[in-house]
PDB file of C-alpha atoms and ligand atoms in Angstrom:
ATOM      1  CA  MET B   1     128.697  13.558 209.316  1.00 95.00           C
ATOM      2  CA  THR B   2     127.043  10.493 207.220  1.00 98.00           C
ATOM      3  CA  ILE B   3     126.521  10.923 203.680  1.00 98.00           C
ATOM      4  CA  ASP B   4     124.571   7.748 201.538  1.00 98.00           C
ATOM      5  CA  LEU B   5     124.128   8.638 197.881  1.00 98.00           C
ATOM      6  CA  HIS B   6     121.838   6.208 196.452  1.00 98.00           C
ATOM      7  CA  THR B   7     118.315   4.611 197.978  1.00 98.00           C
ATOM      8  CA  HIS B   8     115.110   3.186 196.572  1.00 98.00           C
ATOM      9  CA  SER B   9     111.472   4.175 197.419  1.00 97.00           C
ATOM     10  CA  ARG B  10     108.705   2.518 196.030  1.00 95.00           C
ATOM     11  CA  VAL B  11     107.813   5.104 193.568  1.00 96.00           C
ATOM     12  CA  SER B  12     110.688   1.883 192.142  1.00 96.00           C
ATOM     13  CA  ASP B  13     111.060  -1.222 192.848  1.00 95.00           C
ATOM     14  CA  GLY B  14     111.709  -0.151 196.842  1.00 95.00           C
ATOM     15  CA  THR B  15     109.908  -0.584 199.729  1.00 94.00           C
ATOM     16  CA  GLU B  16     109.349   2.517 201.225  1.00 96.00           C
ATOM     17  CA  SER B  17     107.004   5.762 200.859  1.00 96.00           C
ATOM     18  CA  PRO B  18     109.626   8.426 199.716  1.00 98.00           C
ATOM     19  CA  ALA B  19     108.395  10.747 202.556  1.00 98.00           C
ATOM     20  CA  ASP B  20     109.059   7.212 204.983  1.00 98.00           C
ATOM     21  CA  LEU B  21     112.887   6.646 203.297  1.00 98.00           C
ATOM     22  CA  VAL B  22     113.577  10.348 204.118  1.00 98.00           C
ATOM     23  CA  HIS B  23     112.390   9.623 208.075  1.00 98.00           C
ATOM     24  CA  ALA B  24     114.129   6.526 208.602  1.00 98.00           C
ATOM     25  CA  ALA B  25     117.192   8.244 206.717  1.00 98.00           C
ATOM     26  CA  ALA B  26     117.209  11.001 209.643  1.00 98.00           C
ATOM     27  CA  ALA B  27     115.853   7.920 212.179  1.00 98.00           C
ATOM     28  CA  ALA B  28     119.295   5.803 210.931  1.00 98.00           C
ATOM     29  CA  GLY B  29     121.970   9.195 211.804  1.00 97.00           C
ATOM     30  CA  LEU B  30     122.662  10.040 208.180  1.00 98.00           C
ATOM     31  CA  HIS B  31     123.199  13.803 207.413  1.00 98.00           C
ATOM     32  CA  VAL B  32     122.639  13.326 203.508  1.00 98.00           C
ATOM     33  CA  VAL B  33     120.545  11.129 201.847  1.00 98.00           C
ATOM     34  CA  ALA B  34     119.944  10.337 198.333  1.00 99.00           C
ATOM     35  CA  LEU B  35     116.502   9.376 196.459  1.00 98.00           C
ATOM     36  CA  THR B  36     117.623   7.808 193.396  1.00 98.00           C
ATOM     37  CA  ASP B  37     114.606   6.024 192.334  1.00 98.00           C
ATOM     38  CA  HIS B  38     115.013   3.644 189.008  1.00 98.00           C
ATOM     39  CA  ASP B  39     114.853   6.203 185.878  1.00 98.00           C
ATOM     40  CA  THR B  40     111.858   7.992 187.516  1.00 98.00           C
ATOM     41  CA  THR B  41     112.118  11.626 189.218  1.00 98.00           C
ATOM     42  CA  ALA B  42     108.227  10.997 190.171  1.00 98.00           C
ATOM     43  CA  GLY B  43     109.482  10.416 194.469  1.00 98.00           C
ATOM     44  CA  TRP B  44     111.652  13.771 194.512  1.00 98.00           C
ATOM     45  CA  ASP B  45     108.474  16.246 195.609  1.00 98.00           C
ATOM     46  CA  GLU B  46     107.030  14.154 198.260  1.00 98.00           C
ATOM     47  CA  ALA B  47     110.744  13.675 199.260  1.00 98.00           C
ATOM     48  CA  VAL B  48     111.456  16.876 199.054  1.00 98.00           C
ATOM     49  CA  ALA B  49     108.290  18.233 201.115  1.00 98.00           C
ATOM     50  CA  VAL B  50     109.048  16.304 204.079  1.00 98.00           C
ATOM     51  CA  ALA B  51     113.051  16.180 204.478  1.00 98.00           C
ATOM     52  CA  GLU B  52     113.900  19.813 206.079  1.00 96.00           C
ATOM     53  CA  ASP B  53     111.413  18.658 209.627  1.00 96.00           C
ATOM     54  CA  ALA B  54     113.292  16.197 209.200  1.00 97.00           C
ATOM     55  CA  GLY B  55     115.890  17.260 209.674  1.00 97.00           C
ATOM     56  CA  ILE B  56     118.178  16.258 207.172  1.00 98.00           C
ATOM     57  CA  ALA B  57     119.382  16.450 203.866  1.00 98.00           C
ATOM     58  CA  LEU B  58     118.183  15.735 200.720  1.00 98.00           C
ATOM     59  CA  VAL B  59     120.644  14.688 196.923  1.00 98.00           C
ATOM     60  CA  ARG B  60     118.087  14.542 195.041  1.00 98.00           C
ATOM     61  CA  GLY B  61     118.633  12.143 191.931  1.00 99.00           C
ATOM     62  CA  ILE B  62     117.852   9.327 189.256  1.00 99.00           C
ATOM     63  CA  GLU B  63     119.603   6.083 189.094  1.00 98.00           C
ATOM     64  CA  ILE B  64     118.774   5.378 184.845  1.00 98.00           C
ATOM     65  CA  SER B  65     118.937   2.359 183.352  1.00 98.00           C
ATOM     66  CA  THR B  66     121.677   2.669 180.206  1.00 98.00           C
ATOM     67  CA  ARG B  67     124.212  -0.172 177.743  1.00 96.00           C
ATOM     68  CA  PHE B  68     127.805   0.297 177.612  1.00 96.00           C
ATOM     69  CA  ARG B  69     129.488  -2.196 174.787  1.00 94.00           C
ATOM     70  CA  GLY B  70     126.109  -4.944 175.175  1.00 91.00           C
ATOM     71  CA  ALA B  71     125.860  -4.822 178.760  1.00 92.00           C
ATOM     72  CA  GLY B  72     123.550  -3.415 181.372  1.00 93.00           C
ATOM     73  CA  VAL B  73     125.395  -0.249 183.844  1.00 96.00           C
ATOM     74  CA  HIS B  74     123.816   1.888 186.220  1.00 97.00           C
ATOM     75  CA  LEU B  75     124.068   5.211 186.026  1.00 98.00           C
ATOM     76  CA  LEU B  76     123.495   7.519 189.180  1.00 99.00           C
ATOM     77  CA  ALA B  77     122.189  11.270 188.085  1.00 99.00           C
ATOM     78  CA  TYR B  78     122.431  14.220 190.632  1.00 99.00           C
ATOM     79  CA  LEU B  79     120.638  17.603 191.024  1.00 98.00           C
ATOM     80  CA  PRO B  80     119.595  17.941 187.457  1.00 98.00           C
ATOM     81  CA  ASP B  81     117.019  19.680 186.279  1.00 98.00           C
ATOM     82  CA  ALA B  82     113.735  17.759 186.087  1.00 98.00           C
ATOM     83  CA  ALA B  83     111.727  20.052 184.408  1.00 98.00           C
ATOM     84  CA  ASP B  84     114.541  19.435 181.293  1.00 98.00           C
ATOM     85  CA  ALA B  85     112.255  18.032 178.391  1.00 98.00           C
ATOM     86  CA  ALA B  86     114.829  15.708 177.353  1.00 98.00           C
ATOM     87  CA  LEU B  87     116.151  13.741 179.639  1.00 98.00           C
ATOM     88  CA  GLN B  88     112.043  13.467 180.509  1.00 98.00           C
ATOM     89  CA  ALA B  89     112.079  12.405 177.289  1.00 98.00           C
ATOM     90  CA  GLU B  90     114.448   9.527 177.242  1.00 98.00           C
ATOM     91  CA  LEU B  91     113.525   8.813 181.338  1.00 98.00           C
ATOM     92  CA  GLY B  92     109.451   7.786 179.594  1.00 98.00           C
ATOM     93  CA  ARG B  93     111.027   5.744 176.885  1.00 98.00           C
ATOM     94  CA  ILE B  94     112.767   3.530 179.443  1.00 98.00           C
ATOM     95  CA  VAL B  95     109.711   3.469 181.625  1.00 97.00           C
ATOM     96  CA  ASP B  96     107.913   2.992 178.670  1.00 97.00           C
ATOM     97  CA  GLY B  97     110.540  -0.691 177.919  1.00 97.00           C
ATOM     98  CA  ARG B  98     109.898  -1.341 181.454  1.00 97.00           C
ATOM     99  CA  GLU B  99     106.795  -1.245 181.431  1.00 95.00           C
ATOM    100  CA  ASP B 100     105.858  -3.473 177.765  1.00 96.00           C
ATOM    101  CA  ARG B 101     108.241  -6.515 179.327  1.00 97.00           C
ATOM    102  CA  VAL B 102     105.786  -6.850 182.093  1.00 97.00           C
ATOM    103  CA  PRO B 103     103.480  -9.067 180.260  1.00 97.00           C
ATOM    104  CA  ALA B 104     105.614 -11.285 178.392  1.00 97.00           C
ATOM    105  CA  MET B 105     107.113 -11.670 181.734  1.00 98.00           C
ATOM    106  CA  LEU B 106     103.988 -12.885 183.434  1.00 98.00           C
ATOM    107  CA  ALA B 107     103.383 -14.752 179.991  1.00 98.00           C
ATOM    108  CA  ARG B 108     106.913 -17.087 180.647  1.00 98.00           C
ATOM    109  CA  LEU B 109     105.449 -17.645 184.279  1.00 98.00           C
ATOM    110  CA  ARG B 110     102.621 -18.808 183.391  1.00 98.00           C
ATOM    111  CA  ASP B 111     104.141 -21.219 180.741  1.00 97.00           C
ATOM    112  CA  LEU B 112     106.111 -22.741 183.392  1.00 97.00           C
ATOM    113  CA  GLY B 113     102.692 -23.153 185.956  1.00 97.00           C
ATOM    114  CA  ILE B 114     103.028 -20.167 187.824  1.00 97.00           C
ATOM    115  CA  PRO B 115      99.264 -18.682 188.240  1.00 97.00           C
ATOM    116  CA  ALA B 116     101.156 -15.267 187.512  1.00 97.00           C
ATOM    117  CA  THR B 117      98.532 -12.780 186.568  1.00 96.00           C
ATOM    118  CA  ALA B 118      98.758  -8.783 185.735  1.00 95.00           C
ATOM    119  CA  GLU B 119      95.895  -8.262 188.576  1.00 94.00           C
ATOM    120  CA  ALA B 120      98.220 -10.407 190.847  1.00 94.00           C
ATOM    121  CA  LEU B 121     101.149  -8.108 190.341  1.00 95.00           C
ATOM    122  CA  ALA B 122      99.542  -4.822 191.298  1.00 93.00           C
ATOM    123  CA  GLU B 123      98.685  -5.855 194.814  1.00 91.00           C
ATOM    124  CA  VAL B 124     102.310  -6.538 195.307  1.00 89.00           C
ATOM    125  CA  SER B 125     104.142  -3.984 194.174  1.00 82.00           C
ATOM    126  CA  GLY B 126     102.180  -1.380 196.100  1.00 73.00           C
ATOM    127  CA  GLY B 127     102.009   0.942 193.609  1.00 77.00           C
ATOM    128  CA  ASN B 128     104.733   2.239 192.229  1.00 84.00           C
ATOM    129  CA  THR B 129     105.335   4.490 188.871  1.00 84.00           C
ATOM    130  CA  VAL B 130     108.118   2.305 187.621  1.00 93.00           C
ATOM    131  CA  THR B 131     108.007  -2.099 187.532  1.00 93.00           C
ATOM    132  CA  GLY B 132     111.066  -4.480 188.367  1.00 94.00           C
ATOM    133  CA  ARG B 133     111.861  -7.459 188.117  1.00 97.00           C
ATOM    134  CA  PRO B 134     111.954  -7.283 191.544  1.00 95.00           C
ATOM    135  CA  HIS B 135     108.402  -6.975 192.026  1.00 95.00           C
ATOM    136  CA  ILE B 136     107.427  -9.963 189.950  1.00 97.00           C
ATOM    137  CA  ALA B 137     110.088 -11.429 192.574  1.00 97.00           C
ATOM    138  CA  ASP B 138     108.415 -10.176 195.161  1.00 95.00           C
ATOM    139  CA  LEU B 139     104.738 -11.820 193.149  1.00 97.00           C
ATOM    140  CA  LEU B 140     106.339 -15.452 193.415  1.00 98.00           C
ATOM    141  CA  VAL B 141     107.139 -14.324 197.014  1.00 96.00           C
ATOM    142  CA  ARG B 142     104.058 -14.158 197.057  1.00 96.00           C
ATOM    143  CA  LEU B 143     102.826 -17.440 195.337  1.00 97.00           C
ATOM    144  CA  GLY B 144     104.833 -18.987 197.386  1.00 97.00           C
ATOM    145  CA  VAL B 145     106.915 -20.311 194.436  1.00 98.00           C
ATOM    146  CA  VAL B 146     110.529 -19.015 196.034  1.00 98.00           C
ATOM    147  CA  ALA B 147     111.049 -17.885 199.919  1.00 96.00           C
ATOM    148  CA  ASP B 148     112.594 -14.285 198.922  1.00 94.00           C
ATOM    149  CA  ARG B 149     114.024 -11.682 195.981  1.00 94.00           C
ATOM    150  CA  ASP B 150     116.843 -13.299 195.789  1.00 94.00           C
ATOM    151  CA  GLU B 151     115.477 -16.891 194.891  1.00 96.00           C
ATOM    152  CA  ALA B 152     113.663 -15.279 192.563  1.00 97.00           C
ATOM    153  CA  PHE B 153     116.164 -13.801 191.010  1.00 96.00           C
ATOM    154  CA  THR B 154     118.615 -16.677 191.206  1.00 96.00           C
ATOM    155  CA  GLY B 155     115.521 -19.171 189.747  1.00 97.00           C
ATOM    156  CA  TYR B 156     114.126 -17.591 187.249  1.00 98.00           C
ATOM    157  CA  LEU B 157     114.389 -13.385 186.620  1.00 98.00           C
ATOM    158  CA  THR B 158     118.386 -13.375 186.329  1.00 95.00           C
ATOM    159  CA  GLU B 159     119.406 -12.841 182.726  1.00 92.00           C
ATOM    160  CA  GLY B 160     119.348 -15.660 180.600  1.00 93.00           C
ATOM    161  CA  GLY B 161     116.852 -16.722 183.535  1.00 97.00           C
ATOM    162  CA  PRO B 162     113.319 -18.799 182.367  1.00 97.00           C
ATOM    163  CA  ALA B 163     111.253 -16.196 182.956  1.00 98.00           C
ATOM    164  CA  TYR B 164     113.532 -12.921 181.596  1.00 97.00           C
ATOM    165  CA  VAL B 165     113.362 -10.883 179.538  1.00 97.00           C
ATOM    166  CA  ASP B 166     114.968  -8.229 178.216  1.00 96.00           C
ATOM    167  CA  ARG B 167     114.003  -4.709 178.185  1.00 97.00           C
ATOM    168  CA  TYR B 168     115.040  -0.795 175.998  1.00 97.00           C
ATOM    169  CA  ALA B 169     118.401   0.747 178.314  1.00 98.00           C
ATOM    170  CA  THR B 170     120.312   4.567 176.179  1.00 98.00           C
ATOM    171  CA  ASP B 171     123.158   4.498 175.691  1.00 98.00           C
ATOM    172  CA  LEU B 172     125.816   5.454 178.262  1.00 98.00           C
ATOM    173  CA  VAL B 173     127.800   8.004 176.163  1.00 98.00           C
ATOM    174  CA  ASP B 174     124.431   9.513 175.385  1.00 98.00           C
ATOM    175  CA  MET B 175     123.472   9.201 178.431  1.00 99.00           C
ATOM    176  CA  ILE B 176     125.881  11.123 179.920  1.00 98.00           C
ATOM    177  CA  ALA B 177     126.080  13.570 177.076  1.00 98.00           C
ATOM    178  CA  LEU B 178     121.598  14.212 178.430  1.00 98.00           C
ATOM    179  CA  VAL B 179     122.406  14.070 182.664  1.00 99.00           C
ATOM    180  CA  ASN B 180     125.086  16.788 181.048  1.00 98.00           C
ATOM    181  CA  GLY B 181     122.512  18.527 179.571  1.00 98.00           C
ATOM    182  CA  ALA B 182     120.013  18.677 182.317  1.00 98.00           C
ATOM    183  CA  ARG B 183     123.215  20.329 184.530  1.00 98.00           C
ATOM    184  CA  GLY B 184     122.986  17.082 186.446  1.00 98.00           C
ATOM    185  CA  VAL B 185     126.315  15.100 187.716  1.00 99.00           C
ATOM    186  CA  ALA B 186     126.825  11.811 186.294  1.00 99.00           C
ATOM    187  CA  VAL B 187     128.016   9.214 188.099  1.00 99.00           C
ATOM    188  CA  ILE B 188     128.229   5.201 187.481  1.00 98.00           C
ATOM    189  CA  ALA B 189     126.783   2.978 190.105  1.00 98.00           C
ATOM    190  CA  HIS B 190     127.973  -0.108 191.728  1.00 97.00           C
ATOM    191  CA  PRO B 191     130.433  -0.496 187.816  1.00 97.00           C
ATOM    192  CA  TRP B 192     131.898  -3.476 189.330  1.00 96.00           C
ATOM    193  CA  GLY B 193     128.565  -4.908 190.952  1.00 91.00           C
ATOM    194  CA  ARG B 194     126.464  -8.061 189.505  1.00 75.00           C
ATOM    195  CA  GLY B 195     127.170  -8.304 185.140  1.00 63.00           C
ATOM    196  CA  SER B 196     129.419  -5.279 184.836  1.00 68.00           C
ATOM    197  CA  ALA B 197     132.869  -6.505 186.540  1.00 73.00           C
ATOM    198  CA  GLY B 198     134.810  -6.218 183.037  1.00 79.00           C
ATOM    199  CA  VAL B 199     133.023  -4.054 181.277  1.00 89.00           C
ATOM    200  CA  LEU B 200     134.123  -0.727 181.957  1.00 96.00           C
ATOM    201  CA  ASP B 201     137.804  -1.289 183.001  1.00 95.00           C
ATOM    202  CA  GLU B 202     140.222   2.273 183.005  1.00 96.00           C
ATOM    203  CA  ALA B 203     140.574   3.432 179.356  1.00 96.00           C
ATOM    204  CA  ALA B 204     136.221   2.729 179.388  1.00 97.00           C
ATOM    205  CA  PHE B 205     136.177   5.305 181.914  1.00 98.00           C
ATOM    206  CA  GLY B 206     138.313   7.097 180.034  1.00 98.00           C
ATOM    207  CA  VAL B 207     136.810   7.467 177.682  1.00 98.00           C
ATOM    208  CA  LEU B 208     133.575   8.547 179.366  1.00 98.00           C
ATOM    209  CA  LYS B 209     135.218  10.948 181.189  1.00 98.00           C
ATOM    210  CA  GLU B 210     135.373  13.014 177.903  1.00 98.00           C
ATOM    211  CA  ALA B 211     132.160  12.048 177.192  1.00 98.00           C
ATOM    212  CA  GLY B 212     131.071  13.778 180.133  1.00 98.00           C
ATOM    213  CA  LEU B 213     131.868  11.239 183.456  1.00 98.00           C
ATOM    214  CA  ALA B 214     132.294  12.801 186.977  1.00 98.00           C
ATOM    215  CA  GLY B 215     132.284   9.761 189.398  1.00 98.00           C
ATOM    216  CA  ILE B 216     131.709   6.694 190.426  1.00 98.00           C
ATOM    217  CA  GLU B 217     130.213   5.119 192.812  1.00 98.00           C
ATOM    218  CA  VAL B 218     132.934   2.413 195.365  1.00 98.00           C
ATOM    219  CA  ASP B 219     132.040   1.646 198.037  1.00 98.00           C
ATOM    220  CA  HIS B 220     129.229  -0.453 197.410  1.00 98.00           C
ATOM    221  CA  LEU B 221     127.878  -3.944 199.182  1.00 97.00           C
ATOM    222  CA  ASP B 222     129.021  -5.318 195.965  1.00 95.00           C
ATOM    223  CA  HIS B 223     132.463  -4.570 195.355  1.00 96.00           C
ATOM    224  CA  ASP B 224     134.958  -6.317 197.799  1.00 95.00           C
ATOM    225  CA  PRO B 225     137.853  -4.531 199.031  1.00 95.00           C
ATOM    226  CA  HIS B 226     140.122  -6.066 195.312  1.00 94.00           C
ATOM    227  CA  ALA B 227     137.419  -4.218 193.660  1.00 95.00           C
ATOM    228  CA  ARG B 228     137.391  -0.951 195.404  1.00 97.00           C
ATOM    229  CA  ASP B 229     140.851   0.027 195.688  1.00 97.00           C
ATOM    230  CA  GLY B 230     141.649  -1.089 191.819  1.00 96.00           C
ATOM    231  CA  LEU B 231     138.284   1.486 190.790  1.00 97.00           C
ATOM    232  CA  ARG B 232     139.624   4.358 194.034  1.00 98.00           C
ATOM    233  CA  ARG B 233     143.466   4.063 191.517  1.00 98.00           C
ATOM    234  CA  ILE B 234     140.805   4.072 188.605  1.00 98.00           C
ATOM    235  CA  ALA B 235     138.964   7.411 190.063  1.00 98.00           C
ATOM    236  CA  ASP B 236     142.633   9.292 191.290  1.00 98.00           C
ATOM    237  CA  ARG B 237     144.409   8.785 188.166  1.00 98.00           C
ATOM    238  CA  LEU B 238     141.689   9.985 186.105  1.00 98.00           C
ATOM    239  CA  ASN B 239     140.517  12.631 188.469  1.00 98.00           C
ATOM    240  CA  LEU B 240     136.551  11.240 189.288  1.00 98.00           C
ATOM    241  CA  ILE B 241     134.540  12.001 192.802  1.00 99.00           C
ATOM    242  CA  VAL B 242     134.379   8.923 194.639  1.00 99.00           C
ATOM    243  CA  THR B 243     131.132   7.552 196.135  1.00 98.00           C
ATOM    244  CA  GLY B 244     129.825   4.979 198.506  1.00 98.00           C
ATOM    245  CA  SER B 245     125.968   3.953 199.083  1.00 98.00           C
ATOM    246  CA  SER B 246     124.133   1.502 200.863  1.00 98.00           C
ATOM    247  CA  ASP B 247     122.033   1.247 197.415  1.00 98.00           C
ATOM    248  CA  HIS B 248     118.878   0.325 199.728  1.00 98.00           C
ATOM    249  CA  HIS B 249     115.435  -1.051 198.754  1.00 96.00           C
ATOM    250  CA  GLY B 250     114.158  -0.526 202.233  1.00 94.00           C
ATOM    251  CA  ALA B 251     112.853  -4.116 202.851  1.00 90.00           C
ATOM    252  CA  GLY B 252     113.820  -5.758 199.156  1.00 86.00           C
ATOM    253  CA  LYS B 253     116.896  -6.331 199.639  1.00 87.00           C
ATOM    254  CA  VAL B 254     118.939  -8.091 202.619  1.00 88.00           C
ATOM    255  CA  GLY B 255     121.803  -6.048 204.068  1.00 92.00           C
ATOM    256  CA  HIS B 256     121.927  -2.618 202.308  1.00 97.00           C
ATOM    257  CA  ASP B 257     120.233  -0.950 205.292  1.00 98.00           C
ATOM    258  CA  LEU B 258     120.761   2.882 205.245  1.00 98.00           C
ATOM    259  CA  GLY B 259     124.404   4.337 205.516  1.00 98.00           C
ATOM    260  CA  CYS B 260     125.963   0.248 205.257  1.00 98.00           C
ATOM    261  CA  GLU B 261     128.054   2.350 202.789  1.00 98.00           C
ATOM    262  CA  THR B 262     128.998   6.267 202.600  1.00 98.00           C
ATOM    263  CA  THR B 263     130.245   9.500 200.688  1.00 98.00           C
ATOM    264  CA  ALA B 264     132.617  11.628 201.574  1.00 98.00           C
ATOM    265  CA  PRO B 265     131.573  15.313 202.356  1.00 98.00           C
ATOM    266  CA  ALA B 266     134.113  16.717 200.158  1.00 98.00           C
ATOM    267  CA  GLN B 267     133.259  14.079 197.711  1.00 98.00           C
ATOM    268  CA  LEU B 268     129.382  14.957 198.284  1.00 98.00           C
ATOM    269  CA  GLN B 269     130.926  18.782 197.771  1.00 98.00           C
ATOM    270  CA  ARG B 270     132.600  17.923 194.665  1.00 98.00           C
ATOM    271  CA  ILE B 271     129.773  16.629 192.838  1.00 98.00           C
ATOM    272  CA  VAL B 272     127.447  19.676 195.021  1.00 98.00           C
ATOM    273  CA  ASP B 273     130.204  22.264 193.134  1.00 98.00           C
ATOM    274  CA  ARG B 274     129.782  20.495 189.473  1.00 98.00           C
ATOM    275  CA  ALA B 275     126.096  20.702 189.938  1.00 98.00           C
ATOM    276  CA  ALA B 276     126.177  24.570 190.120  1.00 98.00           C
ATOM    277  CA  ALA B 277     129.271  24.992 187.669  1.00 98.00           C
ATOM    278  CA  LEU B 278     126.578  23.893 185.771  1.00 97.00           C
ATOM    279  CA  GLY B 279     123.910  26.440 186.403  1.00 98.00           C
ATOM    280  CA  SER B 280     121.452  23.222 187.635  1.00 98.00           C
ATOM    281  CA  PRO B 281     118.636  24.604 189.959  1.00 98.00           C
ATOM    282  CA  THR B 282     118.215  21.824 191.645  1.00 98.00           C
ATOM    283  CA  THR B 283     120.029  21.864 194.865  1.00 97.00           C
ATOM    284  CA  VAL B 284     120.262  20.166 197.332  1.00 98.00           C
ATOM    285  CA  VAL B 285     117.380  19.832 200.233  1.00 98.00           C
ATOM    286  CA  GLY B 286     117.770  21.659 203.861  1.00 95.00           C
ATOM    287  CA  LYS B 287     122.419  22.235 205.197  1.00 89.00           C
ATOM    288  CA  VAL B 288     125.130  19.486 204.663  1.00 86.00           C
ATOM    289  CA  SER B 289     126.799  20.506 207.972  1.00 74.00           C
TER     290      SER B 289
HETATM  291  P1  AMP O 301     115.060  -4.215 186.169  1.00 67.17           P
HETATM  292  O1  AMP O 301     114.889  -2.500 186.627  1.00 67.17           O
HETATM  293  O2  AMP O 301     114.110  -4.894 186.855  1.00 67.17           O
HETATM  294  O3  AMP O 301     116.118  -4.524 185.890  1.00 67.17           O
HETATM  295  O4  AMP O 301     115.875  -5.140 188.156  1.00 67.17           O
HETATM  296  C1  AMP O 301     116.658  -4.863 188.079  1.00 67.17           C
HETATM  297  C2  AMP O 301     116.709  -4.771 189.355  1.00 67.17           C
HETATM  298  O5  AMP O 301     116.448  -5.437 190.640  1.00 67.17           O
HETATM  299  C3  AMP O 301     118.103  -3.719 190.310  1.00 67.17           C
HETATM  300  O6  AMP O 301     117.733  -2.691 190.727  1.00 67.17           O
HETATM  301  C4  AMP O 301     118.619  -4.883 191.704  1.00 67.17           C
HETATM  302  O7  AMP O 301     119.319  -4.061 192.575  1.00 67.17           O
HETATM  303  C5  AMP O 301     117.348  -5.601 192.097  1.00 67.17           C
HETATM  304  N1  AMP O 301     118.129  -7.053 191.648  1.00 67.17           N
HETATM  305  C6  AMP O 301     119.066  -6.990 191.544  1.00 67.17           C
HETATM  306  N2  AMP O 301     119.403  -8.753 191.555  1.00 67.17           N
HETATM  307  C7  AMP O 301     118.900  -8.895 192.432  1.00 67.17           C
HETATM  308  C8  AMP O 301     118.484 -10.203 193.812  1.00 67.17           C
HETATM  309  N3  AMP O 301     119.420 -10.710 193.497  1.00 67.17           N
HETATM  310  N4  AMP O 301     117.508  -9.728 194.755  1.00 67.17           N
HETATM  311  C9  AMP O 301     117.182  -8.593 195.014  1.00 67.17           C
HETATM  312  N5  AMP O 301     117.059  -7.825 194.267  1.00 67.17           N
HETATM  313  C10 AMP O 301     118.074  -7.900 193.113  1.00 67.17           C
HETATM  314 ZN1   ZN O 302     117.107  -1.253 192.653  1.00 67.17          ZN
HETATM  315 FE1   FE O 303     121.668  -0.932 189.966  1.00 67.17          FE
HETATM  316 FE1   FE O 304     120.249   1.462 192.644  1.00 67.17          FE
END
């Protein structure tokens, strides 16, 4: 059974609609896919509507922007109650922070002589509800300033880059509590990927487990074999769930093909069992078998 627990649609910074993403996942031979757009549940209904016909099981999730000891950390929340008011209010704060910084980033680019306007951005971002730096990267590609998203990040958008502007993110420990409060399962995304290596050591994972963390995304393209070994050992010792996933962004992230990294069925079962134990009304759509 092939299980991919971390993907993005164009509701955030992927390039496919949620429905197209679910169909693409089925066509790629996946048996289970999770939709985990950044900071929003806005794509869930569209994905649910097509999953059964597509013949694939769907896990509803979110990849949430948080901060821990000064560093940005992405937290995957699986199967939370989308109607939870406290969680949605905090997601709203994060999304507002994302929208607030966009004019500032465009102004930085214009200061550099690049004609980056809000109108031009709207043309490339294609009806998303959550705006991220990848959309501004797409604008830079469209304007002929860079060849691809990677080059846009390296030259302009990476933390500390000339067009980088910080934004609001929730404290990680607070967000784990909010996710659990919404009866969802909290898993740290790519903990030793870009930027966050060194922040989350074993002691930190111990603290986070006490706070309600359930798992670690170990098998991710941002982790080399050495990082994976280290994270797997930490997960073993702390009895945390181990996941693997593509972090697919459609055409927006080269190499992150659907199913290129996967989660073992027993680990998905732990996620499902934990959400059920928490009393979540959000279940997996379709059969996991
Ligand atoms: P933001 O959500 O605005 O903080 O932007 C972060 C997003 O940009 C994450 O989804 C990353 O996957 C993506 N990202 C970071 N670096 C790159 C890169 N070099 N190329 C493409 N996407 C990237
Ligand atoms: Zn993304
Ligand atoms: Fe991420
Ligand atoms: Fe992601």
